Amino acid sequence: MSDEREEVNINYLYKKKEVGEKISWLTAYDYPTAQYEEKAGIEMILVGDSGGMTLLGYDSTLPVTMDEMAVMTKAVTRATDKTFVVGDMPYMSYQPSREKAIESAGRLMGECGADCVKLEGGKRMAPTVEAIVDAGIPVVGHIGMTPQSAAQLGGYKSQGRDAETARELIEDAKALEEAGAFAILLEAVPSRVTELIYKEANVPIYGIGAGPKNDGELLIVQDILGLFELFKPRFVKRYANLGEEMVDAFERYKSEVKEGVFPAEEHSYNIPDEEYDRI
Ligand code: KIV
């Protein structure tokens, strides 16, 4: 349980890398989910801008605002104690300028209590990563299939599947490491390309759809619980079907209300007879 758990911090992540123990990482965007993830001993939580789609119902991550990220991040950090919380930087919260990037990252850390921030992009984002790190904020770089650039990448497609783009990914990872990112997340990248990056890197390399050879796995919590129906990437493994269980519970509740089965005696309050008679 959480009390006996070691606190997860950057030292912990590097220690686990050194001994070859993989890190468990899930997204969360709300208090109860974060609480249950911490109870289960999940080591890292990403408050991702994917919450814009899985929780808020947008059809991409682009409309997600800093204010929405702040609400979700604060809910998660209120629920966690030992888990390492990664605050995701939403679209246009860091791209326009380094000043804006430092301000947005600072908000996720200071106001929202995140332990570090994550942003999308390789070489071209390296100066921004460097500026945020110089401001004293730990950064996770995110390359491969980066949803905020889906329009440029030709949709939500795996990346690095030919020699040229694979080489670019390797250079992106190096640039991020040199810029001071303390970890790198690869999304939807061929396993063998991940392995090349992993072998060269001095920082932890995490994957979501990047094969097994890395320092840890991330998945989106609604995907593993069966709570997101719009699409199911190849890399998702479903561990529960909570969506189906919810519909079943809602249907049973509805029919018990219609049939007068609920509420029963045990769900109702009593007034003593003598008090009732005085009404
Ligand atoms: O927002 C998010 O959940 C992410 C993952 C898809 C990597 O950035």
Short mmCIF file of C-alpha atoms and ligand atoms in Angstrom, two decimals:
data_model
loop_
_atom_site.label_atom_id
_atom_site.label_comp_id
_atom_site.label_asym_id
_atom_site.label_seq_id
_atom_site.Cartn_x
_atom_site.Cartn_y
_atom_site.Cartn_z
CA MET A 1 0.00 0.00 0.00
CA SER A 2 1.08 3.57 -0.55
CA ASP A 3 2.47 4.14 2.99
CA GLU A 4 5.09 1.40 2.68
CA ARG A 5 6.05 2.44 -0.83
CA GLU A 6 9.26 4.21 -1.67
CA GLU A 7 8.62 7.65 -3.10
CA VAL A 8 9.16 7.74 -6.84
CA ASN A 9 11.44 10.56 -7.94
CA ILE A 10 14.09 11.04 -10.62
CA ASN A 11 16.72 9.20 -8.53
CA TYR A 12 14.33 6.25 -8.22
CA LEU A 13 13.79 6.21 -12.01
CA TYR A 14 17.54 6.21 -12.67
CA LYS A 15 18.11 3.52 -10.02
CA LYS A 16 15.55 1.28 -11.70
CA LYS A 17 17.14 1.88 -15.08
CA GLU A 18 20.51 0.87 -13.66
CA VAL A 19 19.21 -2.44 -12.33
CA GLY A 20 17.09 -3.09 -15.42
CA GLU A 21 13.70 -2.96 -13.67
CA LYS A 22 10.98 -1.52 -15.88
CA ILE A 23 8.73 1.31 -14.72
CA SER A 24 4.91 1.08 -14.78
CA TRP A 25 3.32 4.25 -16.09
CA LEU A 26 -0.34 5.12 -16.77
CA THR A 27 -2.28 8.26 -17.51
CA ALA A 28 -4.84 9.68 -15.07
CA TYR A 29 -6.85 12.88 -15.22
CA ASP A 30 -9.01 12.74 -12.10
CA TYR A 31 -8.80 12.17 -8.34
CA PRO A 32 -10.33 8.68 -8.00
CA THR A 33 -8.38 7.12 -10.88
CA ALA A 34 -5.11 8.57 -9.56
CA GLN A 35 -5.96 7.28 -6.08
CA TYR A 36 -6.52 3.73 -7.35
CA GLU A 37 -3.36 3.82 -9.47
CA GLU A 38 -1.35 4.88 -6.44
CA LYS A 39 -3.00 2.10 -4.39
CA ALA A 40 -1.96 -0.39 -7.07
CA GLY A 41 1.64 0.82 -6.88
CA ILE A 42 1.80 2.34 -10.37
CA GLU A 43 5.03 4.33 -10.29
CA MET A 44 4.37 7.18 -12.71
CA ILE A 45 1.21 9.02 -13.77
CA LEU A 46 0.98 11.16 -16.87
CA VAL A 47 -1.72 13.79 -16.71
CA GLY A 48 -1.81 13.79 -20.48
CA ASP A 49 -3.53 16.15 -22.84
CA SER A 50 -5.11 12.90 -24.07
CA GLY A 51 -7.53 13.64 -21.22
CA GLY A 52 -9.03 16.18 -23.63
CA MET A 53 -10.22 13.22 -25.70
CA THR A 54 -10.71 10.45 -23.15
CA LEU A 55 -12.28 12.57 -20.43
CA LEU A 56 -13.53 15.84 -21.96
CA GLY A 57 -14.75 14.46 -25.29
CA TYR A 58 -12.76 16.61 -27.76
CA ASP A 59 -11.98 14.92 -31.07
CA SER A 60 -8.25 15.71 -30.80
CA THR A 61 -5.82 17.05 -28.19
CA LEU A 62 -5.50 20.44 -29.89
CA PRO A 63 -8.36 22.25 -28.12
CA VAL A 64 -7.05 21.38 -24.64
CA THR A 65 -6.14 24.53 -22.69
CA MET A 66 -3.68 25.18 -19.86
CA ASP A 67 -6.65 25.86 -17.56
CA GLU A 68 -8.09 22.41 -18.35
CA MET A 69 -4.68 20.80 -17.82
CA ALA A 70 -4.41 22.64 -14.51
CA VAL A 71 -7.76 21.29 -13.27
CA MET A 72 -6.83 17.71 -14.22
CA THR A 73 -3.27 17.93 -12.88
CA LYS A 74 -4.37 19.34 -9.54
CA ALA A 75 -6.97 16.58 -9.13
CA VAL A 76 -4.24 13.97 -9.70
CA THR A 77 -1.63 15.52 -7.41
CA ARG A 78 -4.24 15.82 -4.63
CA ALA A 79 -4.71 12.06 -4.86
CA THR A 80 -1.06 11.00 -4.96
CA ASP A 81 1.76 10.94 -2.48
CA LYS A 82 4.45 8.50 -3.68
CA THR A 83 3.65 8.40 -7.39
CA PHE A 84 5.71 10.54 -9.77
CA VAL A 85 3.35 12.89 -11.64
CA VAL A 86 4.20 14.11 -15.13
CA GLY A 87 2.30 17.21 -16.25
CA ASP A 88 1.70 17.36 -19.99
CA MET A 89 2.13 20.67 -21.80
CA PRO A 90 -0.88 21.26 -24.05
CA TYR A 91 -0.88 22.54 -27.62
CA MET A 92 0.49 26.09 -27.96
CA SER A 93 1.51 26.29 -24.30
CA TYR A 94 5.20 25.99 -25.29
CA GLN A 95 5.51 26.28 -29.07
CA PRO A 96 5.15 30.10 -29.42
CA SER A 97 8.19 31.13 -27.32
CA ARG A 98 10.63 29.94 -24.67
CA GLU A 99 9.19 32.46 -22.21
CA LYS A 100 5.71 31.04 -22.68
CA ALA A 101 7.08 27.51 -22.33
CA ILE A 102 8.79 28.34 -19.01
CA GLU A 103 5.62 30.04 -17.77
CA SER A 104 3.41 27.06 -18.69
CA ALA A 105 5.83 24.52 -17.26
CA GLY A 106 6.13 26.61 -14.10
CA ARG A 107 2.35 26.61 -13.72
CA LEU A 108 2.15 22.81 -13.97
CA MET A 109 4.87 22.52 -11.32
CA GLY A 110 4.06 25.41 -8.95
CA GLU A 111 0.28 25.74 -9.07
CA CYS A 112 -0.55 22.13 -9.93
CA GLY A 113 2.10 20.16 -8.06
CA ALA A 114 3.49 18.11 -10.98
CA ASP A 115 6.94 16.55 -10.48
CA CYS A 116 8.07 17.32 -14.03
CA VAL A 117 6.62 18.27 -17.42
CA LYS A 118 6.42 16.55 -20.79
CA LEU A 119 6.42 18.17 -24.20
CA GLU A 120 6.30 16.88 -27.76
CA GLY A 121 9.05 17.30 -30.33
CA GLY A 122 12.69 16.40 -30.99
CA LYS A 123 15.52 18.51 -32.42
CA ARG A 124 13.39 21.55 -33.11
CA MET A 125 12.12 21.59 -29.52
CA ALA A 126 15.58 21.08 -28.00
CA PRO A 127 16.18 24.82 -27.33
CA THR A 128 12.81 24.99 -25.57
CA VAL A 129 13.65 21.92 -23.48
CA GLU A 130 16.97 23.53 -22.57
CA ALA A 131 15.25 26.77 -21.51
CA ILE A 132 12.77 24.92 -19.26
CA VAL A 133 15.54 22.78 -17.74
CA ASP A 134 17.61 25.95 -17.15
CA ALA A 135 14.63 27.30 -15.22
CA GLY A 136 15.01 24.32 -12.90
CA ILE A 137 12.13 22.23 -14.24
CA PRO A 138 12.69 18.55 -15.15
CA VAL A 139 11.49 17.66 -18.66
CA VAL A 140 10.45 14.41 -20.36
CA GLY A 141 10.82 14.62 -24.15
CA HIS A 142 8.19 12.92 -26.31
CA ILE A 143 8.97 11.82 -29.88
CA GLY A 144 7.64 9.41 -32.50
CA MET A 145 3.91 9.73 -33.01
CA THR A 146 3.26 13.09 -31.39
CA PRO A 147 -0.49 13.77 -31.41
CA GLN A 148 -0.14 17.57 -31.36
CA SER A 149 1.61 17.32 -34.77
CA ALA A 150 -0.75 14.69 -36.22
CA ALA A 151 -1.66 17.03 -39.11
CA GLN A 152 2.02 17.32 -40.09
CA LEU A 153 2.65 13.60 -39.59
CA GLY A 154 -0.27 12.63 -41.86
CA GLY A 155 -2.50 11.39 -39.02
CA TYR A 156 -2.05 9.13 -36.03
CA LYS A 157 0.55 6.84 -37.61
CA SER A 158 3.53 4.96 -36.26
CA GLN A 159 6.81 6.75 -36.98
CA GLY A 160 10.35 5.74 -37.94
CA ARG A 161 9.40 2.87 -40.23
CA ASP A 162 11.98 3.69 -42.90
CA ALA A 163 15.71 4.25 -42.51
CA GLU A 164 15.54 8.05 -42.96
CA THR A 165 12.80 8.71 -40.41
CA ALA A 166 14.29 6.15 -38.01
CA ARG A 167 17.62 8.00 -38.22
CA GLU A 168 15.79 11.26 -37.53
CA LEU A 169 14.24 9.76 -34.41
CA ILE A 170 17.66 8.66 -33.19
CA GLU A 171 18.95 12.22 -33.73
CA ASP A 172 15.86 13.65 -32.00
CA ALA A 173 16.51 11.48 -28.95
CA LYS A 174 20.16 12.59 -28.84
CA ALA A 175 19.18 16.25 -29.17
CA LEU A 176 16.68 15.96 -26.31
CA GLU A 177 19.21 14.23 -24.08
CA GLU A 178 21.80 16.92 -24.87
CA ALA A 179 19.22 19.62 -24.13
CA GLY A 180 18.82 18.19 -20.64
CA ALA A 181 15.65 16.07 -20.86
CA PHE A 182 15.93 13.58 -17.99
CA ALA A 183 13.86 10.95 -19.85
CA ILE A 184 12.42 10.36 -23.30
CA LEU A 185 9.08 8.84 -24.28
CA LEU A 186 8.77 7.09 -27.65
CA GLU A 187 5.28 6.69 -29.07
CA ALA A 188 4.33 4.23 -31.84
CA VAL A 189 7.89 3.45 -32.92
CA PRO A 190 9.12 0.07 -34.26
CA SER A 191 10.65 -2.10 -31.53
CA ARG A 192 14.02 -2.35 -33.27
CA VAL A 193 14.29 1.44 -33.62
CA THR A 194 13.47 1.81 -29.91
CA GLU A 195 16.22 -0.67 -29.15
CA LEU A 196 18.75 1.41 -31.11
CA ILE A 197 17.75 4.55 -29.20
CA TYR A 198 17.71 2.67 -25.87
CA LYS A 199 21.23 1.29 -26.41
CA GLU A 200 22.70 4.75 -27.07
CA ALA A 201 20.80 6.69 -24.41
CA ASN A 202 22.10 7.67 -20.99
CA VAL A 203 18.62 8.71 -19.83
CA PRO A 204 15.60 6.44 -19.26
CA ILE A 205 13.72 5.60 -22.46
CA TYR A 206 10.03 4.89 -21.98
CA GLY A 207 7.59 3.62 -24.56
CA ILE A 208 3.95 3.67 -25.52
CA GLY A 209 3.67 1.35 -28.49
CA ALA A 210 7.45 1.20 -28.81
CA GLY A 211 8.11 -2.49 -28.16
CA PRO A 212 9.48 -4.20 -25.07
CA LYS A 213 13.11 -3.02 -25.02
CA ASN A 214 13.04 0.14 -22.93
CA ASP A 215 12.96 1.36 -19.33
CA GLY A 216 9.20 1.40 -18.84
CA GLU A 217 5.74 1.24 -20.37
CA LEU A 218 3.01 3.86 -20.59
CA LEU A 219 -0.62 3.27 -21.54
CA ILE A 220 -3.73 5.42 -21.46
CA VAL A 221 -5.88 4.36 -18.54
CA GLN A 222 -9.20 4.47 -20.43
CA ASP A 223 -7.69 2.15 -23.06
CA ILE A 224 -6.69 -0.52 -20.56
CA LEU A 225 -10.01 -0.29 -18.72
CA GLY A 226 -12.23 -0.41 -21.82
CA LEU A 227 -13.54 3.13 -21.33
CA PHE A 228 -12.65 4.64 -24.70
CA GLU A 229 -14.42 3.51 -27.84
CA LEU A 230 -13.40 5.95 -30.57
CA PHE A 231 -10.35 3.93 -31.68
CA LYS A 232 -7.99 1.29 -30.28
CA PRO A 233 -4.33 1.55 -31.29
CA ARG A 234 -2.47 -1.71 -32.00
CA PHE A 235 -0.32 -1.29 -28.88
CA VAL A 236 -3.24 -1.23 -26.46
CA LYS A 237 -3.94 -4.21 -24.24
CA ARG A 238 -7.29 -4.19 -22.48
CA TYR A 239 -7.20 -5.39 -18.87
CA ALA A 240 -10.88 -4.75 -18.02
CA ASN A 241 -14.18 -3.90 -19.69
CA LEU A 242 -15.44 -1.24 -17.32
CA GLY A 243 -17.47 0.46 -20.06
CA GLU A 244 -19.61 -2.66 -20.43
CA GLU A 245 -19.88 -3.01 -16.64
CA MET A 246 -21.03 0.63 -16.39
CA VAL A 247 -23.74 0.18 -19.01
CA ASP A 248 -24.90 -2.99 -17.23
CA ALA A 249 -25.05 -1.18 -13.86
CA PHE A 250 -26.90 1.81 -15.37
CA GLU A 251 -29.45 -0.51 -17.07
CA ARG A 252 -30.08 -2.46 -13.85
CA TYR A 253 -30.48 0.79 -11.89
CA LYS A 254 -32.91 2.13 -14.49
CA SER A 255 -35.08 -0.97 -14.45
CA GLU A 256 -35.12 -1.12 -10.62
CA VAL A 257 -36.25 2.53 -10.52
CA LYS A 258 -38.97 1.85 -13.11
CA GLU A 259 -40.12 -1.30 -11.29
CA GLY A 260 -40.06 0.31 -7.82
CA VAL A 261 -37.43 -2.17 -6.57
CA PHE A 262 -35.07 0.66 -5.66
CA PRO A 263 -35.01 2.26 -3.12
CA ALA A 264 -35.74 -0.61 -0.71
CA GLU A 265 -36.26 -0.38 3.06
CA GLU A 266 -32.51 -0.47 3.75
CA HIS A 267 -31.91 2.58 1.54
CA SER A 268 -34.60 4.69 3.28
CA TYR A 269 -34.56 6.85 6.44
CA ASN A 270 -37.01 6.36 9.33
CA ILE A 271 -38.80 8.76 11.61
CA PRO A 272 -39.89 7.35 15.04
CA ASP A 273 -43.69 6.73 15.34
CA GLU A 274 -44.13 9.29 18.14
CA GLU A 275 -42.48 11.98 16.04
CA TYR A 276 -44.47 11.00 12.99
CA ASP A 277 -47.74 11.19 14.98
CA ARG A 278 -46.89 14.75 16.06
CA ILE A 279 -46.61 16.02 12.48
O1 KIV B 1 -1.40 12.90 -23.57
C1 KIV B 1 -0.99 11.75 -23.51
O2 KIV B 1 -1.58 10.84 -22.90
C2 KIV B 1 0.26 11.45 -24.20
C3 KIV B 1 0.51 10.01 -24.47
C4 KIV B 1 -0.31 9.56 -25.61
C5 KIV B 1 1.96 9.77 -24.70
O3 KIV B 1 0.97 12.33 -24.55
#
